[in-house]
Short mmCIF file of C-alpha atoms in Angstrom, two decimals:
data_model
loop_
_atom_site.label_atom_id
_atom_site.label_comp_id
_atom_site.label_asym_id
_atom_site.label_seq_id
_atom_site.Cartn_x
_atom_site.Cartn_y
_atom_site.Cartn_z
CA GLU A 460 11.29 -25.56 28.91
CA GLU A 461 15.23 -24.75 28.39
CA LYS A 462 13.95 -20.59 29.27
CA SER A 463 12.28 -21.90 32.79
CA ALA A 464 14.86 -24.84 33.80
CA GLY A 465 16.50 -22.00 36.03
CA SER A 466 12.79 -22.01 37.81
CA LEU A 467 12.24 -25.28 38.22
CA CYS A 468 12.40 -26.84 41.78
CA THR A 469 15.85 -29.49 42.84
CA TRP A 470 15.14 -32.53 45.25
CA VAL A 471 18.61 -33.12 47.42
CA GLY A 472 18.27 -36.82 48.95
CA GLU A 473 16.56 -39.57 48.50
CA LEU A 474 13.18 -39.12 46.57
CA TYR A 475 11.55 -42.21 48.51
CA LEU A 476 8.37 -43.85 47.05
CA GLU A 477 5.83 -44.14 50.14
CA LEU A 478 4.39 -47.41 49.15
CA HIS A 479 5.32 -51.28 48.02
CA ASN A 480 7.90 -51.41 50.87
CA ALA A 481 7.63 -54.83 51.21
CA THR A 482 8.81 -56.02 48.05
CA TYR A 483 12.06 -55.76 49.56
CA THR A 484 11.21 -59.03 51.26
CA THR A 485 8.78 -61.12 49.40
CA HIS A 486 10.14 -64.22 47.67
CA ALA A 487 13.05 -64.71 49.56
CA LYS A 488 14.32 -67.54 48.03
CA ILE A 489 14.08 -64.97 44.51
CA LYS A 490 16.26 -62.10 46.97
CA LYS A 491 18.93 -64.73 47.83
CA SER A 492 19.84 -66.15 44.08
CA ASN A 493 19.65 -62.38 42.71
CA ARG A 494 22.46 -61.34 45.38
CA GLN A 495 24.06 -65.13 44.91
CA GLY A 496 23.79 -64.38 40.95
CA GLU A 497 25.53 -61.21 41.17
CA PHE A 498 28.54 -62.26 43.11
CA LEU A 499 28.90 -65.45 41.24
CA LEU A 500 28.70 -63.88 37.50
CA ARG A 501 31.07 -61.40 38.90
CA GLU A 502 33.72 -64.08 40.13
CA ALA A 503 32.92 -65.68 36.83
CA GLU A 504 34.16 -62.58 34.67
CA PHE A 505 36.97 -61.76 37.14
CA TRP A 506 38.80 -65.48 36.60
CA ALA A 507 38.03 -65.92 32.87
CA THR A 508 39.51 -62.80 31.98
CA LEU A 509 42.52 -63.48 34.07
CA ALA A 510 42.86 -66.91 32.62
CA ASN A 511 42.60 -65.56 28.81
CA MET A 512 45.21 -63.06 29.76
CA CYS A 513 47.60 -65.61 31.45
CA GLY A 514 47.22 -68.28 29.08
CA ASN A 515 45.09 -69.91 25.96
CA TYR A 516 41.66 -70.09 27.76
CA ASP A 517 38.74 -68.92 25.05
CA TYR A 518 37.24 -66.65 27.16
CA PRO A 519 33.36 -67.71 26.37
CA SER A 520 32.05 -64.61 26.23
CA ASP A 521 28.67 -66.09 24.29
CA GLU A 522 27.67 -68.06 27.24
CA LEU A 523 28.69 -65.22 29.67
CA LEU A 524 26.11 -62.95 27.62
CA ARG A 525 23.48 -65.69 27.55
CA ILE A 526 23.11 -66.22 31.28
CA TRP A 527 23.57 -62.74 31.72
CA LYS A 528 20.93 -61.83 29.62
CA LEU A 529 18.87 -64.72 31.71
CA PHE A 530 19.98 -63.20 34.84
CA LEU A 531 18.57 -59.51 34.27
CA LEU A 532 15.61 -61.04 33.10
CA ASN A 533 14.92 -62.11 36.69
CA GLN A 534 15.19 -58.20 37.98
CA PHE A 535 11.98 -57.38 35.81
CA HIS A 536 9.74 -55.34 37.90
CA ASP A 537 7.36 -57.73 39.31
CA VAL A 538 10.24 -61.32 39.68
CA LEU A 539 13.01 -59.50 41.84
CA PRO A 540 10.31 -57.49 43.83
CA GLY A 541 8.85 -61.30 44.29
CA THR A 542 5.10 -60.35 43.07
CA SER A 543 4.99 -62.20 40.32
CA ILE A 544 2.31 -65.08 40.17
CA GLU A 545 3.84 -68.60 41.08
CA GLU A 546 4.21 -70.00 37.46
CA ALA A 547 6.37 -67.31 36.53
CA MET A 548 7.89 -67.77 39.79
CA LYS A 549 8.70 -71.68 39.23
CA ASP A 550 10.29 -70.12 35.74
CA ALA A 551 12.83 -67.51 37.34
CA GLU A 552 14.19 -70.33 39.67
CA ARG A 553 15.23 -72.34 36.98
CA TYR A 554 16.69 -69.24 35.51
CA TYR A 555 18.43 -68.65 38.82
CA GLU A 556 19.44 -72.31 38.78
CA ASP A 557 20.74 -72.35 34.75
CA VAL A 558 22.64 -68.94 35.60
CA MET A 559 24.58 -70.57 38.61
CA ILE A 560 25.15 -73.72 37.28
CA SER A 561 26.79 -72.01 34.14
CA ALA A 562 28.35 -69.16 35.84
CA GLU A 563 30.20 -71.84 38.73
CA ASN A 564 31.61 -73.87 35.74
CA ILE A 565 33.22 -70.95 33.88
CA ARG A 566 34.60 -70.16 37.38
CA GLN A 567 35.96 -73.56 37.73
CA THR A 568 37.31 -73.97 34.42
CA ALA A 569 38.81 -70.67 34.30
CA LEU A 570 41.05 -71.25 37.43
CA CYS A 571 42.20 -74.78 35.96
CA GLU A 572 43.28 -73.04 32.89
CA PHE A 573 45.41 -70.75 34.63
CA GLY A 574 46.60 -72.62 37.30
CA LYS A 575 47.87 -74.65 34.38
CA ALA A 576 49.38 -71.74 32.58
CA LEU A 577 51.34 -70.98 35.58
CA SER A 578 52.75 -74.30 36.29
CA LYS A 579 55.95 -74.78 37.81
CA GLY A 580 55.55 -78.09 38.16
CA GLU A 581 54.24 -78.35 41.60
CA THR A 582 51.26 -80.16 42.41
CA GLY A 583 49.01 -78.37 44.34
CA SER A 584 46.14 -80.07 47.07
CA VAL A 585 44.23 -77.32 46.69
CA LEU A 586 43.35 -73.99 45.26
CA CYS A 587 42.20 -71.36 47.55
CA SER A 588 41.45 -68.00 45.56
CA ASN A 589 40.52 -64.66 46.70
CA SER A 590 39.11 -61.85 44.02
CA LEU A 591 38.20 -59.21 46.26
CA PRO A 592 40.68 -56.64 46.61
CA TRP A 593 42.16 -56.72 49.68
CA ASN A 594 44.08 -59.63 51.82
CA ARG A 595 41.20 -61.95 53.46
CA SER A 596 42.14 -64.16 56.40
CA GLU A 597 38.96 -66.75 57.39
CA VAL A 598 38.01 -70.11 58.65
CA VAL A 599 36.98 -72.60 55.56
CA CYS A 600 35.88 -75.78 55.28
CA LEU A 601 38.61 -78.50 53.46
CA PRO A 602 37.37 -80.16 50.56
CA PRO A 603 36.94 -83.67 50.62
CA GLY A 604 40.53 -85.61 49.78
CA VAL A 605 42.89 -83.15 50.69
CA LEU A 606 45.22 -85.25 53.00
CA PRO A 607 47.08 -84.70 55.08
CA PRO A 608 44.84 -81.75 56.88
CA PRO A 609 46.90 -78.75 58.27
CA GLN A 610 48.29 -79.18 61.72
CA PHE A 611 45.78 -76.50 63.05
CA ALA A 612 42.50 -78.40 62.18
CA GLN A 613 39.29 -78.64 63.33
CA GLN A 614 36.63 -81.84 62.88
CA GLN A 615 33.26 -81.32 62.80
CA HIS A 616 30.67 -83.51 64.03
CA ASP A 617 29.17 -83.59 60.67
CA GLN A 618 33.21 -84.91 59.41
CA ASP A 619 33.84 -81.92 57.77
CA VAL A 620 37.68 -80.47 58.57
CA LEU A 621 37.59 -76.66 59.03
CA VAL A 622 41.01 -75.19 58.16
CA LYS A 623 42.27 -71.00 58.45
CA ALA A 624 43.44 -70.14 55.27
CA SER A 625 44.77 -66.88 54.27
CA VAL A 626 45.12 -65.27 51.03
CA PRO A 627 46.19 -62.06 49.68
CA ALA A 628 44.05 -59.43 47.15
CA CYS A 629 43.49 -60.47 44.12
CA SER A 630 45.20 -63.74 44.55
CA ILE A 631 45.59 -67.70 44.36
CA SER A 632 47.07 -70.14 46.46
CA THR A 633 47.95 -73.90 46.62
CA SER A 634 49.44 -72.48 50.55
CA PRO A 635 46.85 -70.82 52.16
CA PHE A 636 46.64 -72.30 55.14
CA VAL A 637 47.52 -70.86 58.38
CA GLU A 638 49.80 -73.04 60.73
CA ASP A 639 50.07 -71.19 64.00
CA LEU A 640 47.15 -69.66 65.50
CA GLN A 641 49.54 -67.78 67.62
CA GLY A 642 46.99 -67.74 70.81
CA GLN A 643 44.12 -66.63 68.81
CA ALA A 644 41.66 -69.40 69.58
CA VAL A 645 37.91 -69.46 69.99
CA SER A 646 35.79 -71.13 72.70
CA ALA A 647 32.25 -71.83 73.98
CA SER A 648 31.41 -72.55 77.57
CA LEU A 649 28.34 -72.55 79.73
CA ASP A 650 28.41 -69.73 82.83
CA GLU A 651 25.98 -71.69 84.91
CA THR A 652 26.64 -68.76 87.41
CA LYS A 653 24.63 -66.49 84.88
CA GLY A 654 22.96 -69.23 82.84
CA VAL A 655 24.23 -68.01 79.79
CA TYR A 656 26.52 -69.35 77.19
CA VAL A 657 29.26 -67.79 76.14
CA LEU A 658 31.59 -67.75 72.78
CA GLU A 659 35.03 -65.76 73.08
CA ASN A 660 37.77 -64.81 70.39
CA THR A 661 40.57 -62.02 70.81
CA HIS A 662 37.87 -59.49 69.49
CA LEU A 663 34.26 -60.26 71.27
CA ARG A 664 32.56 -61.74 74.18
CA ALA A 665 29.23 -62.76 73.54
CA GLU A 666 26.42 -64.07 76.24
CA ILE A 667 23.59 -65.95 74.49
CA SER A 668 20.38 -66.78 76.90
CA LYS A 669 19.09 -69.98 77.04
CA GLN A 670 16.18 -68.45 74.52
CA GLY A 671 19.17 -68.03 71.71
CA GLN A 672 19.21 -63.81 72.62
CA VAL A 673 22.40 -62.20 72.63
CA VAL A 674 22.26 -60.55 75.97
CA GLU A 675 26.00 -58.89 75.89
CA LEU A 676 28.22 -58.47 73.34
CA LEU A 677 31.39 -56.73 74.28
CA HIS A 678 33.89 -55.10 71.96
CA LYS A 679 37.27 -55.63 73.37
CA PRO A 680 39.28 -53.32 71.67
CA THR A 681 36.83 -50.59 72.63
CA GLN A 682 35.42 -52.39 76.42
CA ARG A 683 31.84 -51.60 74.91
CA SER A 684 28.79 -53.45 74.91
CA ALA A 685 27.04 -53.59 71.81
CA VAL A 686 23.93 -54.09 73.72
CA LEU A 687 21.66 -51.78 74.74
CA PRO A 688 21.60 -52.80 78.90
CA GLY A 689 18.62 -54.53 79.96
CA GLU A 690 17.38 -55.35 76.46
CA CYS A 691 18.33 -58.41 74.09
CA SER A 692 19.83 -58.71 70.15
CA ASN A 693 19.00 -61.54 67.87
CA GLN A 694 15.44 -61.22 69.04
CA PHE A 695 13.22 -62.83 66.60
CA VAL A 696 9.93 -61.05 66.35
CA ILE A 697 6.93 -61.60 64.40
CA PHE A 698 3.86 -59.33 63.19
CA GLU A 699 0.26 -59.75 61.91
CA ASP A 700 0.63 -58.52 57.88
CA ILE A 701 -2.96 -57.69 56.33
CA PRO A 702 -2.09 -54.98 54.03
CA LEU A 703 -5.33 -52.67 52.86
CA PHE A 704 -4.82 -53.79 49.04
CA TRP A 705 -1.83 -55.80 47.66
CA ASP A 706 -0.76 -58.58 49.69
CA ALA A 707 3.00 -59.32 47.82
CA TRP A 708 3.48 -55.63 47.44
CA ASP A 709 2.76 -53.76 50.56
CA VAL A 710 3.13 -53.50 54.45
CA MET A 711 1.26 -50.94 56.56
CA ILE A 712 3.09 -49.04 59.44
CA TYR A 713 0.14 -50.49 61.94
CA HIS A 714 1.72 -53.78 61.58
CA THR A 715 4.31 -52.44 64.13
CA GLU A 716 1.51 -52.26 66.73
CA THR A 717 1.02 -56.40 66.81
CA ARG A 718 4.69 -56.95 67.56
CA GLN A 719 5.07 -60.50 69.20
CA ALA A 720 8.53 -61.59 70.55
CA LEU A 721 9.24 -65.08 69.79
CA THR A 722 10.51 -66.94 72.85
CA ASN A 723 9.87 -70.64 73.23
CA CYS A 724 13.11 -72.09 72.66
CA THR A 725 12.84 -76.01 72.66
CA GLU A 726 16.70 -76.68 72.58
CA ILE A 727 20.15 -75.09 72.71
CA LYS A 728 23.36 -76.63 73.19
CA ILE A 729 27.06 -76.03 72.28
CA THR A 730 27.96 -77.83 68.30
CA GLN A 731 31.19 -76.66 68.09
CA SER A 732 34.16 -75.14 71.29
CA GLY A 733 37.36 -74.12 69.04
CA PRO A 734 40.19 -73.61 68.20
CA LEU A 735 38.83 -72.47 65.18
CA ARG A 736 35.05 -72.34 65.28
CA ALA A 737 32.70 -71.71 67.82
CA SER A 738 28.85 -72.31 67.69
CA ILE A 739 25.58 -72.95 69.48
CA GLN A 740 22.40 -74.11 68.06
CA PHE A 741 19.04 -73.30 69.40
CA THR A 742 15.48 -74.13 67.90
CA LEU A 743 12.75 -71.56 68.29
CA GLN A 744 9.06 -72.55 68.04
CA ILE A 745 7.12 -69.74 65.98
CA SER A 746 4.03 -71.51 65.69
CA ALA A 747 2.48 -75.06 65.74
CA VAL A 748 3.78 -75.63 62.00
CA SER A 749 6.33 -73.30 62.03
CA SER A 750 10.07 -72.87 64.01
CA ILE A 751 13.84 -71.62 63.62
CA THR A 752 16.93 -73.09 63.96
CA GLN A 753 20.24 -71.48 64.30
CA SER A 754 23.81 -71.96 64.85
CA ILE A 755 25.39 -69.12 66.28
CA VAL A 756 28.84 -68.93 65.75
CA LEU A 757 31.64 -67.18 66.28
CA ASP A 758 35.69 -67.57 64.47
CA VAL A 759 38.44 -67.31 65.64
CA ASP A 760 39.86 -63.86 64.58
CA SER A 761 36.59 -62.53 63.14
CA PRO A 762 35.22 -59.21 63.90
CA TYR A 763 31.50 -60.46 64.01
CA VAL A 764 29.14 -63.07 65.27
CA ARG A 765 27.26 -64.51 62.30
CA PHE A 766 23.95 -66.49 62.64
CA ASP A 767 23.13 -69.07 60.18
CA THR A 768 19.27 -69.24 59.95
CA GLU A 769 17.47 -72.07 58.92
CA VAL A 770 12.99 -71.26 59.44
CA ASP A 771 10.46 -74.35 58.61
CA TRP A 772 7.86 -71.55 57.40
CA HIS A 773 3.92 -72.06 57.02
CA GLU A 774 2.64 -69.19 58.18
CA ASN A 775 -0.30 -66.71 56.94
CA ARG A 776 -0.27 -63.16 56.57
CA ARG A 777 2.85 -62.56 59.14
CA PHE A 778 5.67 -60.68 59.40
CA LEU A 779 9.10 -62.24 60.64
CA LYS A 780 12.08 -60.12 62.02
CA VAL A 781 15.23 -60.30 63.78
CA GLU A 782 15.94 -56.78 66.09
CA PHE A 783 19.02 -55.29 67.77
CA PRO A 784 18.73 -52.59 70.41
CA VAL A 785 22.21 -51.57 70.21
CA ASP A 786 23.71 -49.34 72.88
CA VAL A 787 23.86 -46.35 70.21
CA ARG A 788 22.29 -43.32 70.03
CA SER A 789 21.93 -41.61 66.89
CA ALA A 790 19.67 -39.67 64.63
CA GLU A 791 20.62 -41.46 61.45
CA ALA A 792 21.13 -44.89 60.32
CA THR A 793 23.16 -45.76 57.41
CA TYR A 794 22.43 -48.28 54.75
CA GLU A 795 24.18 -49.98 51.84
CA ILE A 796 22.51 -48.89 48.42
CA GLN A 797 23.63 -49.93 45.01
CA TYR A 798 27.58 -48.47 44.71
CA GLY A 799 27.18 -46.35 47.59
CA HIS A 800 24.78 -45.69 50.71
CA LEU A 801 23.09 -43.51 52.57
CA GLN A 802 21.39 -42.17 56.11
CA ARG A 803 17.84 -41.99 57.00
CA PRO A 804 16.39 -40.91 59.95
CA THR A 805 15.79 -43.20 63.00
CA HIS A 806 12.88 -40.87 64.05
CA ALA A 807 9.21 -40.22 62.94
CA ASN A 808 9.63 -36.24 63.44
CA THR A 809 7.47 -35.76 60.32
CA SER A 810 5.26 -37.58 57.84
CA TRP A 811 7.77 -38.34 55.79
CA ASP A 812 10.39 -39.77 58.29
CA MET A 813 7.41 -41.81 59.32
CA ALA A 814 6.85 -42.73 56.28
CA LYS A 815 10.37 -44.95 56.33
CA PHE A 816 8.99 -47.28 58.70
CA GLU A 817 10.31 -50.23 56.72
CA VAL A 818 13.27 -49.40 53.86
CA CYS A 819 15.75 -50.75 51.35
CA GLY A 820 19.07 -51.64 51.75
CA HIS A 821 21.66 -54.09 50.71
CA LYS A 822 24.43 -55.93 51.96
CA TRP A 823 24.55 -54.11 55.43
CA CYS A 824 23.29 -51.43 57.98
CA ASP A 825 25.10 -49.42 60.73
CA LEU A 826 24.20 -47.29 62.91
CA SER A 827 27.16 -45.36 64.66
CA GLU A 828 27.95 -42.32 67.12
CA TYR A 829 31.18 -40.55 68.13
CA ASN A 830 34.08 -43.41 67.64
CA PHE A 831 31.86 -46.18 68.01
CA GLY A 832 29.02 -48.30 66.30
CA VAL A 833 27.24 -51.48 65.34
CA SER A 834 26.48 -52.71 61.98
CA ILE A 835 24.11 -56.06 60.66
CA LEU A 836 25.17 -57.52 57.85
CA ASN A 837 23.46 -59.76 55.54
CA ASP A 838 23.67 -62.59 52.80
CA CYS A 839 20.61 -62.00 50.91
CA LYS A 840 17.99 -59.85 52.68
CA TYR A 841 17.12 -56.36 51.72
CA GLY A 842 14.03 -55.04 54.05
CA TYR A 843 15.29 -52.84 57.50
CA SER A 844 13.84 -50.61 60.08
CA CYS A 845 15.84 -48.62 62.62
CA HIS A 846 13.62 -46.46 64.98
CA ASP A 847 15.96 -44.60 67.61
CA ASN A 848 18.04 -47.83 68.97
CA VAL A 849 16.85 -50.68 67.45
CA ILE A 850 17.91 -52.03 64.01
CA ARG A 851 15.44 -54.56 62.70
CA LEU A 852 16.17 -56.65 60.27
CA SER A 853 12.96 -58.53 57.81
CA LEU A 854 13.43 -61.79 57.19
CA LEU A 855 9.96 -63.45 55.62
CA ARG A 856 6.64 -62.72 54.75
CA ALA A 857 3.35 -64.99 54.38
CA PRO A 858 1.87 -62.83 51.83
CA LYS A 859 -1.37 -65.04 49.74
CA ALA A 860 -2.13 -63.49 46.72
CA PRO A 861 -0.59 -63.41 43.79
CA ASP A 862 0.85 -66.42 44.73
CA GLU A 863 -0.32 -67.87 47.52
CA SER A 864 2.51 -70.45 48.19
CA CYS A 865 5.01 -67.34 48.01
CA ASP A 866 7.99 -68.86 50.84
CA MET A 867 6.22 -71.41 52.14
CA GLY A 868 8.72 -74.47 52.78
CA THR A 869 12.53 -74.23 54.42
CA GLN A 870 14.52 -70.88 54.02
CA THR A 871 18.02 -70.68 54.51
CA PHE A 872 20.33 -67.09 55.29
CA SER A 873 22.62 -65.57 57.53
CA TYR A 874 23.36 -62.39 59.26
CA ALA A 875 26.14 -60.86 61.47
CA LEU A 876 26.48 -58.89 64.27
CA LEU A 877 29.48 -55.82 63.83
CA PRO A 878 30.73 -53.65 66.95
CA HIS A 879 33.12 -51.63 66.15
CA SER A 880 35.39 -48.42 66.58
CA GLY A 881 35.75 -44.99 64.55
CA THR A 882 33.01 -44.60 61.73
CA PHE A 883 31.54 -47.71 59.61
CA GLN A 884 34.26 -47.00 56.70
CA SER A 885 37.24 -46.75 59.00
CA ALA A 886 36.17 -49.88 60.83
CA GLY A 887 36.07 -51.50 57.37
CA VAL A 888 32.30 -52.47 57.77
CA VAL A 889 32.09 -52.55 53.84
CA GLN A 890 35.21 -54.88 53.48
CA ALA A 891 33.43 -56.93 55.60
CA ALA A 892 29.89 -57.38 53.90
CA TYR A 893 31.56 -57.77 50.19
CA SER A 894 33.70 -60.95 52.33
CA PHE A 895 30.69 -62.36 54.09
CA ASN A 896 29.08 -62.85 51.03
CA ASN A 897 31.41 -63.77 48.63
CA PRO A 898 33.33 -66.54 51.07
CA LEU A 899 37.13 -67.33 50.11
CA HIS A 900 36.84 -70.54 48.15
CA LEU A 901 38.46 -74.05 48.56
CA ASP A 902 38.18 -75.68 44.91
CA PRO A 903 37.84 -79.71 45.21
CA THR A 904 38.40 -79.82 41.44
CA ALA A 905 41.72 -78.16 41.80
CA VAL A 906 43.30 -81.50 43.91
CA ASP A 907 43.89 -83.06 40.63
CA LEU A 908 43.63 -80.75 37.47
CA VAL A 909 46.17 -77.50 38.90
CA GLN A 910 49.47 -77.28 38.84
CA VAL A 911 50.57 -74.01 40.12
CA ARG A 912 53.03 -72.32 42.04
CA ASN A 913 52.80 -71.53 45.86
CA ARG A 914 50.84 -68.46 45.62
CA HIS A 915 50.56 -66.10 42.59
CA ARG A 916 49.08 -62.30 43.13
CA PHE A 917 47.77 -60.90 40.02
CA PHE A 918 47.24 -56.99 41.33
CA GLN A 919 49.30 -55.09 43.57
CA LEU A 920 47.25 -52.73 45.57
CA THR A 921 49.21 -49.91 47.08
CA ALA A 922 46.16 -47.05 47.83
CA GLN A 923 42.87 -48.25 49.70
CA PRO A 924 41.21 -50.74 47.56
CA LEU A 925 37.97 -49.98 45.58
CA PHE A 926 35.45 -52.34 44.75
CA TRP A 927 35.78 -53.60 41.09
CA THR A 928 32.46 -54.72 38.97
CA GLN A 929 31.37 -55.56 35.67
#
């Protein structure tokens, strides 16, 4: 073998498996718990380590080892892909619940403990934590009992109060609130002349049709639209999904011939109109038994439009996706994978290219040409397709074997549309995707338990930040 090693073939690039590509989407709740668990476990370890360094906090190594093993057990090849029987999936959901409760308890306890260790005798009203290695400024929901609210706060219809928080990289703060918006308010309105709803901030102007589609998304810095002229983004589409052999495992290329656009909008209205958050909510009927309720959200100073989605799903062998025709031409799209990214073709020149009609990606996908591009972010999805200049994000399936109840019921998820100048690297798409999946925390438990200086930064970053994992 050693003598013939030099004559062996070498494969460069992705060794793509042309099979089982429905597993990127099957059992959405398992996928969502996996994504949330990855971030929450990192948060727990990050703050527990710092609390141990800063005070008398006893690092919970035994408990972290226990929940890590439980979490990784669910990454077994028939659980995370969604191809187990119903009983196994119910066990997996219980394991995820155990992991989430324990990791969240570790995170909150650690924050309280090192808050005490850093006490300067000042009582904090709320503790805002940012474990990511870049500065962040986001709109967040104020925990109950924090009075008085900041000057620039927005009351929501459900009585929650929105505030804008700003926290440096790898920091905690008890005074995170931004008190001056500097004219950067966001707005929502109805343009009766065009018959569209308009969401607008300093970066973006989005026009929403009365069917919930994004018909225009102006990126103000470049004065370019992210939406292909004459087309509609955020278009929900549904396909017949009947594979030849394995329901939960496979989706066949011929499913693309059954595309049906969903346009039966039964209600649409403005739900928030600024100054911190503007949103439009609509309900879309999928069938007599299934529906979509979505809030299209634009926050002050946000570079992306967010789509918070709830689906009441009761279909039989059908595949729900959302598509984005973008005004960008490129022979390759870029997808995040574990600890990196790779490019895949947007054409079907060869049989190998054609086989990539449904591919795997993690938190983001990007289609860029010179000095302009559009990215799709998500908080729990893994299936994508991109052909020519149409990006599709796979949302839900309805296989009937081996788990007949797979994905039936209420499903919630979020995704975002982010136009940008330059490359996805220079535009900060990677950072935006991590922040999208790990929003700033305002901890109500810190209201009474933590005494801490107004702000404490644990690391000083002097170069382009990298993301730290376990």
